[in-house]
Amino acid sequence: AYPDGSPEFNQEIANKKAIVDIMEVLLYQNLVDFFGDVPYTDALGGFDGKTPTYDDARSIYDDLQSRLSADIATLTAGADAASWGAEDLVYGGDVMMWKAFAATLKMRMAMRLADVDMAKAQAELTAGINAGPLAEGQAMQLPWVGVSPHVNTIYSVFVLNNRNDYAPSGTIIDLMLDMNDARLPAYFTQVDTSTEVGVEKFVYNGLPYGLVANSGYSQISHFSDEMFEPDFPATFACNAEVHVLMAAAAARGMTVTGSALAHFEAGIAESHAFWGVEMDPAYLSEPDVAWDDARAKELIGTQKWLALYNRGNEGYAVWRCFDWPVLAEAEDLTYEDIPARMPFPYNEPNLNFDAYTAAAAAIGGDNVRTLLFWDAEIGTQSPDPGF
């Protein structure tokens, strides 16, 4: 350990604080992307701050970007210093890996703004690229210990809680089947649909969206066996995401190194590798995969959505940013019923009425169809295929 007050000691403390701040930025990014305006400057006030006001979502985003810039600068200066060491369950105290994750997060948030503030999107994207995002084979993953309660959420829900009322939907399974996507076995299991004794007929069979499995649970595909392991890690970012962000930027005419096509195909390849799947080069020639400038928004949005499987909020954000892929309607509902945001917590009007009322008015109503500040238009069944 370094002597208290020494330059090395101070840099280690600075590195630790920067890493903690990056995680807080990640949490706030998710909150904003779910709800829009949320408590921020008045948040975390403890007993004396139980009724915080809500901050404007765009202002929060801008401040989060400033925080990431400061964290990246701190970690750059402290590249040779220690941080959390073995207490860091993600990177084992590797300062440069935390810097790479922060840069990736900066790029993600930058491209959220591409439809509403191109100049800001370009500036933050460039800053993230220059800082050095996650490279080939790299990811930000939280490993689970594998002993309850510190277990993979899928394992917790399906094994420990014995749930059998929901399952993967046909929306993603049918899409991947149509594309001959080799990631299917890494994502899902097959079920035997044969009605003949001694004959097996294994297929991928998704549950129609909006229904519950219950009695038909055994006839529906489920998460892959690997995903049911108690220590299956939770992923927060990966190199595939970096490439699809770059592909979208290039397709929009933003300044990046490399073409949209090159990053698009690299992102697909990286996603396959991330899931331990060998990609058939012919996949890149599939009708709904093969690159076409006129379909850039559709192709990138769909492949990003597929690559971010098992990352719920990011997949949800992809659909709202790109309006692709076209989703399945739930039974007795219409496409217009698909939420564009999550409503504020149901008990907030009772616990924080004045702040809640002001926030609801500021965003145009606490409604699931209210668009977030970075969402330029509501999703439809016939979105534009190009940017």
Coordinates of C-alpha atoms in Angstrom, one line a residue:
A1 CA 0.0 0.0 0.0
Y2 CA 1.1 3.5 -0.7
P3 CA 1.8 5.9 2.2
D4 CA -1.2 8.1 3.1
G5 CA -1.0 11.4 1.2
S6 CA 1.6 10.3 -1.3
P7 CA 1.0 11.0 -5.0
E8 CA 0.5 7.3 -5.6
F9 CA -2.0 7.0 -2.8
N10 CA -4.0 10.1 -4.0
Q11 CA -4.1 8.7 -7.6
E12 CA -5.3 5.4 -6.4
I13 CA -8.1 7.1 -4.5
A14 CA -8.9 9.2 -7.5
N15 CA -9.1 6.1 -9.7
K16 CA -11.4 4.4 -7.2
K17 CA -13.7 7.4 -7.2
A18 CA -13.7 7.6 -11.0
I19 CA -14.7 3.9 -11.3
V20 CA -17.6 4.4 -8.8
D21 CA -18.7 7.4 -10.8
I22 CA -18.7 5.5 -14.0
M23 CA -21.1 3.0 -12.5
E24 CA -23.3 5.8 -11.2
V25 CA -23.4 7.3 -14.7
L26 CA -24.5 4.0 -16.1
L27 CA -27.3 3.8 -13.6
Y28 CA -28.5 7.3 -14.4
Q29 CA -28.3 6.7 -18.1
N30 CA -30.6 3.7 -17.7
L31 CA -33.0 5.7 -15.5
V32 CA -33.2 8.5 -18.1
D33 CA -33.7 6.1 -20.9
F34 CA -36.6 4.4 -19.1
F35 CA -38.4 7.4 -17.7
G36 CA -37.1 10.7 -19.2
D37 CA -36.9 13.3 -16.5
V38 CA -35.8 11.9 -13.1
P39 CA -34.6 13.2 -9.8
Y40 CA -30.8 14.0 -10.2
T41 CA -29.4 17.1 -8.5
D42 CA -31.7 16.6 -5.5
A43 CA -31.5 12.8 -5.5
L44 CA -29.8 10.7 -2.9
G45 CA -30.6 13.2 -0.2
G46 CA -31.4 10.7 2.5
F47 CA -33.9 11.4 5.3
D48 CA -33.9 15.2 4.6
G49 CA -34.4 14.8 0.8
K50 CA -37.4 12.5 0.4
T51 CA -39.2 14.8 -2.1
P52 CA -36.6 15.6 -4.7
T53 CA -37.4 17.7 -7.8
Y54 CA -36.9 16.1 -11.2
D55 CA -34.2 17.3 -13.6
D56 CA -34.6 17.8 -17.3
A57 CA -33.5 14.6 -19.0
R58 CA -31.3 16.3 -21.6
S59 CA -29.6 18.3 -18.9
I60 CA -28.9 15.1 -17.0
Y61 CA -27.5 13.5 -20.2
D62 CA -25.2 16.5 -20.8
D63 CA -23.9 16.3 -17.2
L64 CA -23.4 12.6 -17.4
Q65 CA -21.2 13.2 -20.4
S66 CA -19.2 15.8 -18.5
R67 CA -18.7 13.3 -15.7
L68 CA -17.5 10.6 -18.1
S69 CA -15.0 13.0 -19.6
A70 CA -13.7 13.8 -16.1
D71 CA -13.5 10.1 -15.2
I72 CA -11.7 9.3 -18.4
A73 CA -9.1 12.1 -17.7
T74 CA -8.6 10.8 -14.2
L75 CA -8.1 7.2 -15.3
T76 CA -5.7 8.4 -18.1
A77 CA -3.6 10.3 -15.6
G78 CA -3.7 7.3 -13.2
A79 CA -3.0 4.6 -15.8
D80 CA -0.1 3.3 -13.8
A81 CA -1.7 3.6 -10.4
A82 CA -3.8 1.0 -8.6
S83 CA -7.6 1.1 -8.0
W84 CA -9.9 -1.5 -6.4
G85 CA -7.8 -4.6 -7.1
A86 CA -9.5 -7.9 -6.3
E87 CA -12.5 -6.0 -4.8
D88 CA -13.4 -5.0 -8.4
L89 CA -15.5 -8.0 -9.6
V90 CA -15.6 -6.7 -13.2
Y91 CA -12.1 -5.9 -14.2
G92 CA -10.0 -6.8 -11.2
G93 CA -8.8 -3.2 -10.8
D94 CA -7.7 -2.8 -14.4
V95 CA -7.8 1.0 -14.8
M96 CA -7.6 1.0 -18.6
M97 CA -10.5 -1.4 -19.0
W98 CA -12.7 0.9 -16.9
K99 CA -11.5 3.7 -19.2
A100 CA -12.5 1.7 -22.2
F101 CA -16.0 1.0 -20.8
A102 CA -16.4 4.7 -20.0
A103 CA -15.5 5.6 -23.6
T104 CA -18.0 3.1 -24.9
L105 CA -20.7 4.5 -22.6
K106 CA -19.8 8.0 -23.9
M107 CA -20.3 6.7 -27.5
R108 CA -23.6 5.1 -26.7
M109 CA -25.0 8.2 -25.1
A110 CA -23.6 10.3 -28.0
M111 CA -25.5 8.4 -30.6
R112 CA -28.7 8.6 -28.7
L113 CA -28.7 12.3 -29.7
A114 CA -28.1 11.7 -33.4
D115 CA -31.7 12.5 -34.4
V116 CA -32.0 15.6 -32.2
D117 CA -28.5 17.2 -31.9
M118 CA -26.1 16.1 -34.5
A119 CA -23.3 18.5 -33.4
K120 CA -23.4 17.3 -29.8
A121 CA -23.6 13.7 -31.0
Q122 CA -20.5 14.1 -33.1
A123 CA -18.5 15.9 -30.4
E124 CA -19.2 13.3 -27.8
L125 CA -18.8 10.4 -30.2
T126 CA -15.4 11.7 -31.2
A127 CA -14.4 12.1 -27.6
G128 CA -15.4 8.5 -26.9
I129 CA -13.5 7.2 -29.9
N130 CA -10.4 9.1 -29.0
A131 CA -10.5 7.8 -25.4
G132 CA -10.4 4.2 -26.7
P133 CA -13.6 2.1 -26.4
L134 CA -13.9 -1.6 -25.8
A135 CA -11.8 -3.4 -28.4
E136 CA -12.2 -6.8 -30.1
G137 CA -13.1 -9.5 -27.7
Q138 CA -13.6 -7.0 -24.8
A139 CA -16.8 -6.5 -22.8
M140 CA -18.1 -5.1 -19.6
Q141 CA -19.7 -8.0 -17.7
L142 CA -20.7 -8.5 -14.1
P143 CA -20.0 -12.1 -13.0
W144 CA -22.2 -13.8 -10.5
V145 CA -20.8 -15.8 -7.7
G146 CA -23.3 -18.6 -8.5
V147 CA -24.6 -19.1 -4.9
S148 CA -28.0 -17.7 -4.0
P149 CA -28.8 -14.9 -3.8
H150 CA -25.8 -13.8 -5.9
V151 CA -27.0 -15.6 -9.0
N152 CA -27.9 -14.9 -12.6
T153 CA -31.4 -13.4 -12.8
I154 CA -32.6 -16.0 -15.3
Y155 CA -31.5 -18.8 -13.0
S156 CA -33.2 -17.0 -10.1
V157 CA -36.5 -16.5 -11.8
F158 CA -36.8 -19.9 -13.6
V159 CA -35.0 -22.3 -11.3
L160 CA -35.2 -20.8 -7.8
N161 CA -38.7 -19.3 -8.2
N162 CA -39.9 -22.0 -10.6
R163 CA -41.6 -19.7 -13.1
N164 CA -43.0 -21.3 -16.2
D165 CA -45.4 -18.7 -17.4
Y166 CA -43.3 -16.8 -19.8
A167 CA -40.7 -17.6 -22.4
P168 CA -38.8 -16.1 -25.4
S169 CA -41.2 -14.7 -28.0
G170 CA -41.7 -15.6 -31.6
T171 CA -40.7 -12.0 -32.5
I172 CA -37.0 -12.6 -32.2
I173 CA -37.0 -16.3 -32.9
D174 CA -39.0 -16.0 -36.2
L175 CA -36.8 -13.1 -37.3
M176 CA -33.6 -15.1 -36.7
L177 CA -35.0 -18.2 -38.4
D178 CA -35.8 -16.1 -41.5
M179 CA -32.2 -14.9 -41.6
N180 CA -30.7 -18.3 -41.0
D181 CA -28.9 -16.8 -38.0
A182 CA -26.3 -19.0 -36.4
R183 CA -26.7 -17.4 -33.0
L184 CA -30.0 -19.2 -32.5
P185 CA -28.6 -22.1 -30.5
A186 CA -26.6 -19.7 -28.3
Y187 CA -29.8 -17.8 -27.6
F188 CA -32.5 -20.5 -27.4
T189 CA -33.2 -24.2 -27.1
Q190 CA -35.2 -26.3 -29.5
V191 CA -38.3 -28.4 -28.7
D192 CA -39.4 -31.7 -30.0
T193 CA -42.7 -31.2 -31.9
S194 CA -42.9 -34.8 -33.3
T195 CA -46.2 -36.6 -32.8
E196 CA -44.7 -40.0 -33.8
V197 CA -43.3 -42.4 -31.3
G198 CA -39.5 -42.8 -31.8
V199 CA -39.3 -39.9 -34.2
E200 CA -37.8 -36.6 -33.2
K201 CA -38.6 -33.2 -34.8
F202 CA -36.7 -30.4 -33.1
V203 CA -37.5 -26.9 -34.0
Y204 CA -37.3 -23.4 -32.5
N205 CA -40.7 -22.3 -31.4
G206 CA -41.3 -18.9 -29.8
L207 CA -44.2 -17.9 -27.7
P208 CA -46.6 -15.5 -29.4
Y209 CA -45.9 -12.1 -27.9
G210 CA -48.2 -11.1 -25.1
L211 CA -49.3 -14.6 -24.2
V212 CA -48.2 -16.7 -21.2
A213 CA -46.7 -20.1 -21.5
N214 CA -48.2 -22.0 -18.5
S215 CA -49.5 -25.4 -19.8
G216 CA -47.7 -25.1 -23.1
Y217 CA -44.3 -24.4 -21.4
S218 CA -42.7 -27.6 -22.6
Q219 CA -43.5 -26.9 -26.2
I220 CA -41.9 -23.5 -26.3
S221 CA -38.2 -22.7 -26.8
H222 CA -36.4 -21.3 -23.8
F223 CA -33.1 -19.5 -23.0
S224 CA -30.0 -21.6 -23.9
D225 CA -28.7 -24.0 -21.3
E226 CA -25.7 -21.7 -20.7
M227 CA -28.0 -18.9 -19.7
F228 CA -29.6 -21.0 -17.0
E229 CA -26.2 -21.4 -15.2
P230 CA -26.3 -19.6 -11.8
D231 CA -23.0 -17.8 -12.7
F232 CA -23.9 -16.7 -16.2
P233 CA -22.6 -13.1 -16.4
A234 CA -24.7 -9.9 -16.9
T235 CA -23.4 -7.9 -19.9
F236 CA -23.4 -4.1 -19.9
A237 CA -21.3 -3.4 -23.0
C238 CA -19.2 -5.1 -25.7
N239 CA -17.2 -4.5 -28.8
A240 CA -20.1 -5.4 -31.0
E241 CA -21.9 -2.4 -29.7
V242 CA -19.0 -0.2 -30.5
H243 CA -19.0 -1.3 -34.2
V244 CA -22.7 -0.8 -34.7
L245 CA -22.5 2.6 -33.1
M246 CA -19.7 3.5 -35.6
A247 CA -21.8 1.9 -38.4
A248 CA -24.8 4.1 -37.6
A249 CA -22.6 7.2 -37.4
A250 CA -20.9 6.5 -40.7
A251 CA -24.3 5.8 -42.4
R252 CA -25.5 9.2 -41.1
G253 CA -22.5 11.0 -42.7
M254 CA -20.8 11.6 -39.3
T255 CA -17.1 11.7 -39.1
V256 CA -15.6 8.4 -38.1
T257 CA -12.8 6.1 -39.3
G258 CA -14.0 3.3 -41.4
S259 CA -17.1 2.8 -43.5
A260 CA -20.6 1.9 -42.4
L261 CA -20.3 -1.4 -44.3
A262 CA -17.1 -2.3 -42.6
H263 CA -18.3 -1.5 -39.1
F264 CA -21.7 -3.2 -39.8
E265 CA -20.1 -6.5 -40.8
A266 CA -17.5 -6.3 -38.0
G267 CA -20.2 -5.8 -35.5
I268 CA -22.1 -8.8 -36.7
A269 CA -18.9 -10.9 -36.7
E270 CA -18.0 -9.7 -33.2
S271 CA -21.5 -10.5 -31.9
H272 CA -21.2 -14.1 -33.2
A273 CA -17.8 -14.4 -31.6
F274 CA -19.0 -13.0 -28.3
W275 CA -21.7 -15.7 -28.1
G276 CA -19.1 -18.4 -29.1
V277 CA -20.7 -19.0 -32.5
E278 CA -19.0 -19.4 -35.8
M279 CA -20.5 -17.1 -38.4
D280 CA -21.1 -18.5 -41.9
P281 CA -19.8 -15.8 -44.3
A282 CA -23.0 -16.5 -46.4
Y283 CA -25.0 -14.9 -43.5
L284 CA -23.8 -11.5 -44.7
S285 CA -25.5 -12.1 -48.1
E286 CA -28.9 -13.0 -46.6
P287 CA -31.6 -10.7 -48.1
D288 CA -32.3 -9.0 -44.8
V289 CA -28.7 -8.8 -43.7
A290 CA -26.8 -7.8 -46.9
W291 CA -25.6 -4.2 -46.8
D292 CA -27.7 -1.6 -48.7
D293 CA -27.2 2.1 -48.1
A294 CA -30.9 2.7 -48.7
R295 CA -31.7 0.3 -45.9
A296 CA -29.0 1.4 -43.4
K297 CA -31.3 2.3 -40.6
E298 CA -33.3 -1.0 -40.9
L299 CA -30.2 -3.2 -41.2
I300 CA -28.2 -1.6 -38.4
G301 CA -31.2 -1.3 -36.1
T302 CA -32.1 -4.9 -36.6
Q303 CA -28.6 -6.2 -36.1
K304 CA -28.0 -4.1 -33.1
W305 CA -31.2 -5.3 -31.6
L306 CA -30.1 -8.9 -32.2
A307 CA -26.6 -8.3 -30.9
L308 CA -27.9 -6.8 -27.6
Y309 CA -30.0 -9.8 -26.8
N310 CA -30.4 -10.4 -23.0
R311 CA -29.7 -6.7 -22.4
G312 CA -33.3 -5.5 -22.0
N313 CA -33.0 -1.7 -21.6
E314 CA -30.5 -1.4 -24.5
G315 CA -32.6 -3.5 -26.8
Y316 CA -35.6 -1.4 -25.9
A317 CA -33.6 1.8 -26.6
V318 CA -32.5 0.4 -30.0
W319 CA -36.1 0.0 -31.1
R320 CA -36.9 3.5 -30.0
C321 CA -33.8 5.0 -31.7
F322 CA -34.1 3.1 -35.0
D323 CA -37.8 2.0 -35.0
W324 CA -36.5 -1.3 -36.2
P325 CA -37.1 -4.2 -36.2
V326 CA -40.9 -4.1 -36.7
L327 CA -42.3 -5.7 -33.6
A328 CA -45.2 -8.1 -33.1
E329 CA -48.4 -6.7 -31.7
A330 CA -49.7 -8.2 -28.4
E331 CA -53.1 -9.9 -28.5
D332 CA -56.0 -7.4 -28.4
L333 CA -53.6 -4.4 -28.7
T334 CA -52.3 -2.4 -31.6
Y335 CA -48.8 -1.2 -32.6
E336 CA -49.7 2.2 -31.1
D337 CA -49.9 0.6 -27.7
I338 CA -46.2 -0.2 -27.6
P339 CA -44.6 2.0 -24.8
A340 CA -42.2 4.7 -25.8
R341 CA -41.1 5.1 -22.1
M342 CA -41.9 3.7 -18.7
P343 CA -44.3 5.6 -16.6
F344 CA -43.1 7.1 -13.3
P345 CA -43.4 4.7 -10.3
Y346 CA -47.0 4.2 -9.4
N347 CA -46.7 5.5 -5.9
E348 CA -44.8 8.6 -6.8
P349 CA -48.0 10.8 -6.8
N350 CA -48.5 9.8 -3.2
L351 CA -44.9 10.2 -2.1
N352 CA -43.7 13.2 -4.1
F353 CA -46.8 14.8 -5.5
D354 CA -45.6 18.3 -6.3
A355 CA -42.4 17.2 -8.0
Y356 CA -44.2 14.4 -9.8
T357 CA -46.9 16.7 -11.1
A358 CA -44.3 19.2 -12.4
A359 CA -42.2 16.5 -14.0
A360 CA -45.2 15.0 -15.8
A361 CA -46.2 18.4 -17.2
A362 CA -42.6 19.1 -18.3
I363 CA -42.4 15.9 -20.4
G364 CA -45.9 16.3 -21.9
G365 CA -47.6 13.9 -19.6
D366 CA -46.7 10.8 -17.7
N367 CA -47.9 8.6 -20.5
V368 CA -46.2 5.5 -22.0
R369 CA -46.5 7.1 -25.5
T370 CA -44.7 10.3 -24.5
L371 CA -41.4 10.4 -26.4
L372 CA -38.1 10.8 -24.7
F373 CA -36.0 13.8 -25.7
W374 CA -33.8 11.7 -27.9
D375 CA -36.6 9.8 -29.6
A376 CA -37.5 11.8 -32.8
E377 CA -40.6 9.9 -33.8
I378 CA -42.9 7.2 -32.6
G379 CA -42.4 3.7 -33.9
T380 CA -44.8 2.4 -36.6
Q381 CA -45.3 -0.7 -38.6
S382 CA -43.8 1.0 -41.7
P383 CA -40.7 2.8 -40.5
D384 CA -38.2 4.4 -42.9
P385 CA -35.5 1.9 -43.9
G386 CA -32.9 4.6 -44.3
F387 CA -31.6 7.5 -42.3

